[in-house]
Amino acid sequence: MERINSVYELNQLRDKLKEEFTKNKQRVLVCAGTGCVAGGSLDIYAEFKRLIKENGLNIDCELEEDSCGGDHDHNHDQAHKHETGYKVAKSGCHGFCAQGPLVRIEPDDILYTHVKLGDVEEIIRETLVKGNIIERLIYTNPMTGEKVAKEHEIPFYKKQLRRALKNCGAIDPESLEEYIVNDGYHGLANALIKTPQEVIDEVLASGLRGRGGGGFPTGKKWQFTRIAEGDKKFIICNGDEGDPGAFMDRSVMEGDPHRVIEGMAIAGYAVGADEGYIYVRAEYPMAVHRLKIAIKEAEEVGILGDNILGTEFSFRLHIKEGAGAFVCGEETALIASIEGKRGMPVPKPPFPANKGLWGCPTVINNVETFANVPIILDKGADYFKSVGVPNSPGTKTFALTGQVANTGLIEVPMGTTLREIVYEIGGGIPGNREYKAVQIGGPSGGCLTEDHLDIQLDFDSLKSVGAMIGSGGLVVMDEKTCIVEVARFFMHFTQNESCGKCVLCREGTKRMLEILQRIVDGDGQVEDLDLLVELGETIKDGSLCGLGKTAPNPVLTTLKYFRDEYMHHVENKICDAKVCSALKVYHIDPEKCKGCTRCARNCPVGAISGKVKQVHSIDVLKCIKCGACVTACAFDAIEEV
Amino acid sequence: MGKLCNCSRDLLANQDREIQKLFRSYSPGEKEALIPILQETQGIYGYLPKPILYITSEYLKIPVGKIYGVATFYNQFRLQPVGKYLVQVCAGTACHVRGGDLVLQALESELGIKSGQTTQDGLYTLSTVACLGACSMAPVVTVGGDFHGRLQPKDIVKILREYEIKE
């Protein structure tokens, strides 16, 4: 592509590309998000290209790399109903990861799920050529058995409002052209004709709050950095998405990298920074790869670098790969990590807005926050505020996982209720099991019970019940999940990730973990519960950064809402969910046992006795509760009680 | 480089070119380059060999103790060699509630090692990772970078067999 020297040229290019793109009658988008790639979608993509090219199939095709465009005119003669080409492209994450690998066919909006390599030939023959829908590959609602062919009619998508994720799954993330066609960099163009202060005012007016968890107003952060003294200022994008159970930022970086770059460039212009860093988790190699491509493309056409779009504004971006430390999600720790040090937080103030990277004023925002900025500058603050609730305008992405029918990446207006997310978008809990809780905000957040199903998800409502939006992980748990064990799991995580600087965080989380371990091992006492609360409150008070201040949250909220379950563990030594293996007791049902001896042969400690063709029994004193007998039994005769 | 023993010199000689190229892309004393240099070193060797840490120390003018501090702080870095295939078991929330623990147990018993150890034949190193971000496919295991999702403990044998056949 040629260099774009002005806003006018950008608009011209967009219009020209739009015209070209509409010529493609049909477009095949193969999802290349991590979930689908793991399911083999890249092979499917290659197969589409190979078959379209190889068979000819009377189809003109316009393939990005090894284009067979030379055949264009030739194929025109064959009088096929499609006048021009098909396009096969890789897209970012569609969000509906549970159904992957996904293939979407535009403009008919057909979504094929669980596509296998062998299906490609049939899709080309039936759908692309004849326009028939292949029943077998379309989405089946697991609850009702109903079949839905069109993506926007699938309940998972119907309730969503995809703004920050608009392009994810809809464009090829490795193509700047596709981003520009979808009004990409229009927000930046609009920003550049305003004064920096006007840009900040627009962001302030939109009410955008940081999507990384804290919920601090983005405009204010920018304002502080703008007025801070210093010739050199920096923009940092926090892509260190460390919460276990969250993958929103990853999907945005992988599926729409230019949007993040655009948001950062706008921030750079607004605060007077000419350099920026994107800090990405090392576990996200594909995000790093795509961001690198996007930065290179943007530099080539003059959207990054010197004199952007022909203006005085210059902005450069670098990528820093994290090295696997959860605490680096905390802004001062992240800055230390970029500087090449151990990622340990420092006391605030001074805030990064005054003294950040190498002592210079620095704006540090989350990936999703930057992804929202172009929307505000492109369509205005009022458009942004038109959804959501007054104190938390806009939309929020969530990673919906755990025991729910439709797992995946979703985006809903702020203020959507938990019930709508779990039951309408998520499709409810599979296997007719009971809803138990949602863990929101990862290891910093809390548990929401059945009573909270109608709570509006926004920054302030969640705070009022002791939870937080965090970065947006929603893990659904059903009756088969043990709450105490989950609390132990989170404590294990934070204890492991505590950087060790603050004594209360370092030692306190360890003690809390020991107590929780004791409880799931069946050695807990009633007094332990109060001790946990006391320790938790003390750790919150005595820790410097967000990690320590929030680490006790999962334990404190579960103790508040599920105290009965804790009591069963410590008093009656019973795990209601039958998860804690130390609290299980195995029993052989004499009615079902056929005396096949399989369980006895599989028992590693010889706790099962019985003669052939006679009912067997388990010696509970010898039993180590490993469950080997349950797996071995072919007659379902061994039950956990 | 008087601190280096003979075997480390051999090690360096074998990999000289790649390492030299690595150092050439950063300027001496550029302290912020520490983490990228360690990452690239690990990319070459699979772990951080001690001699390279000394070279890095001299090159960046950072005491080797500080470098050790950084290398042990971040989960990514390893000071011991790893097996040919790194088996990473995701221990994220979504994997956990869908039975990731049982998958880890199955791997441990099948490979006969605990998390963090390497098999005697040097083929596998087993480790857990906080979250791979592929939560929708929970529980997830990666073997040498390949994803395997929606696993049950019984799938483990089959997956490991695939890699053994390759050998």
Tab-separated table of C-alpha atoms in Angstrom, chain A residues 392-549:
chain	number	residue	atom	x	y	z
A	392	SER	CA	-20.814	2.861	33.720
A	393	PRO	CA	-21.601	3.754	30.115
A	394	GLY	CA	-20.745	1.658	27.104
A	395	THR	CA	-20.305	-2.050	26.714
A	396	LYS	CA	-18.133	-4.630	28.443
A	397	THR	CA	-16.627	-7.819	27.162
A	398	PHE	CA	-16.675	-10.942	29.297
A	399	ALA	CA	-15.056	-14.326	28.956
A	400	LEU	CA	-17.862	-16.716	29.756
A	401	THR	CA	-16.518	-20.083	30.843
A	402	GLY	CA	-17.053	-22.942	33.228
A	403	GLN	CA	-20.226	-24.999	33.513
A	404	VAL	CA	-22.310	-23.230	30.921
A	405	ALA	CA	-23.592	-24.484	27.575
A	406	ASN	CA	-22.168	-21.702	25.379
A	407	THR	CA	-18.698	-20.769	26.499
A	408	GLY	CA	-16.952	-17.980	24.679
A	409	LEU	CA	-16.232	-14.312	24.383
A	410	ILE	CA	-19.186	-11.957	24.726
A	411	GLU	CA	-19.866	-8.236	24.768
A	412	VAL	CA	-22.944	-6.735	26.387
A	413	PRO	CA	-24.069	-3.274	27.467
A	414	MET	CA	-22.977	-2.408	30.991
A	415	GLY	CA	-25.842	-3.133	33.356
A	416	THR	CA	-26.915	-6.390	31.727
A	417	THR	CA	-28.005	-8.822	34.409
A	418	LEU	CA	-26.181	-11.971	35.304
A	419	ARG	CA	-29.305	-13.976	34.543
A	420	GLU	CA	-29.367	-12.725	30.954
A	421	ILE	CA	-25.726	-13.641	30.514
A	422	VAL	CA	-25.847	-17.101	32.046
A	423	TYR	CA	-29.235	-18.243	30.766
A	424	GLU	CA	-29.848	-16.370	27.524
A	425	ILE	CA	-26.380	-15.865	26.063
A	426	GLY	CA	-24.752	-18.732	27.887
A	427	GLY	CA	-27.663	-21.066	27.215
A	428	GLY	CA	-27.898	-22.193	30.837
A	429	ILE	CA	-26.152	-24.976	32.639
A	430	PRO	CA	-25.721	-28.243	30.801
A	431	GLY	CA	-27.011	-31.549	32.087
A	432	ASN	CA	-29.964	-30.040	33.988
A	433	ARG	CA	-27.728	-29.250	36.898
A	434	GLU	CA	-28.346	-26.438	39.361
A	435	TYR	CA	-26.713	-23.028	39.149
A	436	LYS	CA	-24.545	-22.457	42.145
A	437	ALA	CA	-22.402	-19.372	41.662
A	438	VAL	CA	-20.509	-17.210	39.239
A	439	GLN	CA	-16.965	-16.243	40.014
A	440	ILE	CA	-16.430	-12.803	38.567
A	441	GLY	CA	-13.188	-10.875	38.276
A	442	GLY	CA	-10.855	-13.819	38.712
A	443	PRO	CA	-8.689	-14.176	41.797
A	444	SER	CA	-9.402	-10.557	42.760
A	445	GLY	CA	-13.155	-10.807	42.450
A	446	GLY	CA	-15.874	-12.567	44.287
A	447	CYS	CA	-18.653	-15.082	43.986
A	448	LEU	CA	-22.172	-14.139	42.981
A	449	THR	CA	-24.918	-16.450	44.172
A	450	GLU	CA	-28.378	-17.258	42.925
A	451	ASP	CA	-29.666	-14.202	44.815
A	452	HIS	CA	-27.451	-12.025	42.673
A	453	LEU	CA	-28.705	-13.343	39.347
A	454	ASP	CA	-30.652	-10.154	38.761
A	455	ILE	CA	-27.873	-7.821	39.736
A	456	GLN	CA	-26.772	-5.414	37.021
A	457	LEU	CA	-23.204	-5.943	35.999
A	458	ASP	CA	-21.482	-2.591	36.267
A	459	PHE	CA	-18.608	-1.202	38.297
A	460	ASP	CA	-20.629	0.160	41.205
A	461	SER	CA	-23.308	-2.530	41.655
A	462	LEU	CA	-20.672	-5.218	41.820
A	463	LYS	CA	-18.606	-3.327	44.334
A	464	SER	CA	-21.668	-3.101	46.564
A	465	VAL	CA	-21.802	-6.914	46.883
A	466	GLY	CA	-18.066	-7.355	47.487
A	467	ALA	CA	-17.179	-8.443	43.960
A	468	MET	CA	-15.655	-6.554	41.077
A	469	ILE	CA	-15.762	-6.611	37.311
A	470	GLY	CA	-12.046	-7.212	37.293
A	471	SER	CA	-10.921	-7.730	33.779
A	472	GLY	CA	-14.116	-9.616	33.003
A	473	GLY	CA	-13.749	-13.324	33.559
A	474	LEU	CA	-17.056	-15.023	34.336
A	475	VAL	CA	-16.707	-18.598	35.475
A	476	VAL	CA	-20.015	-20.362	35.987
A	477	MET	CA	-20.126	-23.044	38.657
A	478	ASP	CA	-22.837	-25.611	39.229
A	479	GLU	CA	-23.767	-27.864	42.117
A	480	LYS	CA	-20.859	-30.150	41.346
A	481	THR	CA	-18.346	-27.420	42.120
A	482	CYS	CA	-17.125	-27.196	45.694
A	483	ILE	CA	-17.010	-23.571	46.765
A	484	VAL	CA	-14.395	-24.164	49.445
A	485	GLU	CA	-12.162	-25.920	46.980
A	486	VAL	CA	-12.546	-23.059	44.493
A	487	ALA	CA	-11.597	-20.563	47.209
A	488	ARG	CA	-8.547	-22.690	47.930
A	489	PHE	CA	-7.738	-22.756	44.240
A	490	PHE	CA	-7.746	-18.945	43.986
A	491	MET	CA	-5.745	-18.579	47.155
A	492	HIS	CA	-3.198	-21.020	45.793
A	493	PHE	CA	-2.942	-18.867	42.699
A	494	THR	CA	-2.532	-15.521	44.456
A	495	GLN	CA	-0.195	-16.970	47.043
A	496	ASN	CA	1.978	-18.239	44.247
A	497	GLU	CA	1.877	-14.919	42.426
A	498	SER	CA	2.448	-12.649	45.398
A	499	CYS	CA	5.669	-10.807	44.594
A	500	GLY	CA	6.792	-10.969	48.204
A	501	LYS	CA	7.255	-7.290	48.819
A	502	CYS	CA	4.543	-6.734	51.444
A	503	VAL	CA	4.803	-9.025	54.454
A	504	LEU	CA	1.065	-9.343	54.965
A	505	CYS	CA	0.457	-10.397	51.392
A	506	ARG	CA	3.429	-12.748	51.301
A	507	GLU	CA	2.879	-14.443	54.650
A	508	GLY	CA	-0.841	-13.892	55.037
A	509	THR	CA	-1.856	-15.532	51.787
A	510	LYS	CA	0.314	-18.500	52.700
A	511	ARG	CA	-1.408	-18.889	56.053
A	512	MET	CA	-4.839	-18.521	54.454
A	513	LEU	CA	-3.926	-21.188	51.938
A	514	GLU	CA	-2.790	-23.519	54.711
A	515	ILE	CA	-6.079	-23.093	56.538
A	516	LEU	CA	-8.099	-23.695	53.380
A	517	GLN	CA	-6.005	-26.743	52.574
A	518	ARG	CA	-6.674	-28.019	56.077
A	519	ILE	CA	-10.409	-27.583	55.565
A	520	VAL	CA	-10.549	-29.444	52.249
A	521	ASP	CA	-8.378	-32.163	53.754
A	522	GLY	CA	-10.974	-32.672	56.439
A	523	ASP	CA	-8.888	-31.295	59.306
A	524	GLY	CA	-10.571	-27.911	59.593
A	525	GLN	CA	-12.127	-26.483	62.738
A	526	VAL	CA	-14.972	-24.057	63.231
A	527	GLU	CA	-12.586	-21.379	64.541
A	528	ASP	CA	-10.730	-21.500	61.242
A	529	LEU	CA	-13.554	-19.654	59.533
A	530	ASP	CA	-13.277	-16.572	61.724
A	531	LEU	CA	-9.516	-16.726	61.480
A	532	LEU	CA	-9.820	-16.637	57.691
A	533	VAL	CA	-11.959	-13.501	57.861
A	534	GLU	CA	-9.565	-11.803	60.251
A	535	LEU	CA	-6.536	-12.686	58.154
A	536	GLY	CA	-8.296	-11.623	54.977
A	537	GLU	CA	-9.212	-8.189	56.310
A	538	THR	CA	-5.686	-7.657	57.603
A	539	ILE	CA	-4.087	-8.586	54.288
A	540	LYS	CA	-6.376	-6.149	52.494
A	541	ASP	CA	-5.342	-3.361	54.842
A	542	GLY	CA	-1.653	-4.098	54.808
A	543	SER	CA	-0.869	-4.609	51.138
A	544	LEU	CA	0.460	-2.063	48.718
A	545	CYS	CA	-1.026	-3.113	45.416
A	546	GLY	CA	-4.180	-4.518	43.930
A	547	LEU	CA	-3.001	-8.093	44.181
A	548	GLY	CA	-2.810	-8.134	47.958
A	549	LYS	CA	-5.739	-5.783	48.423
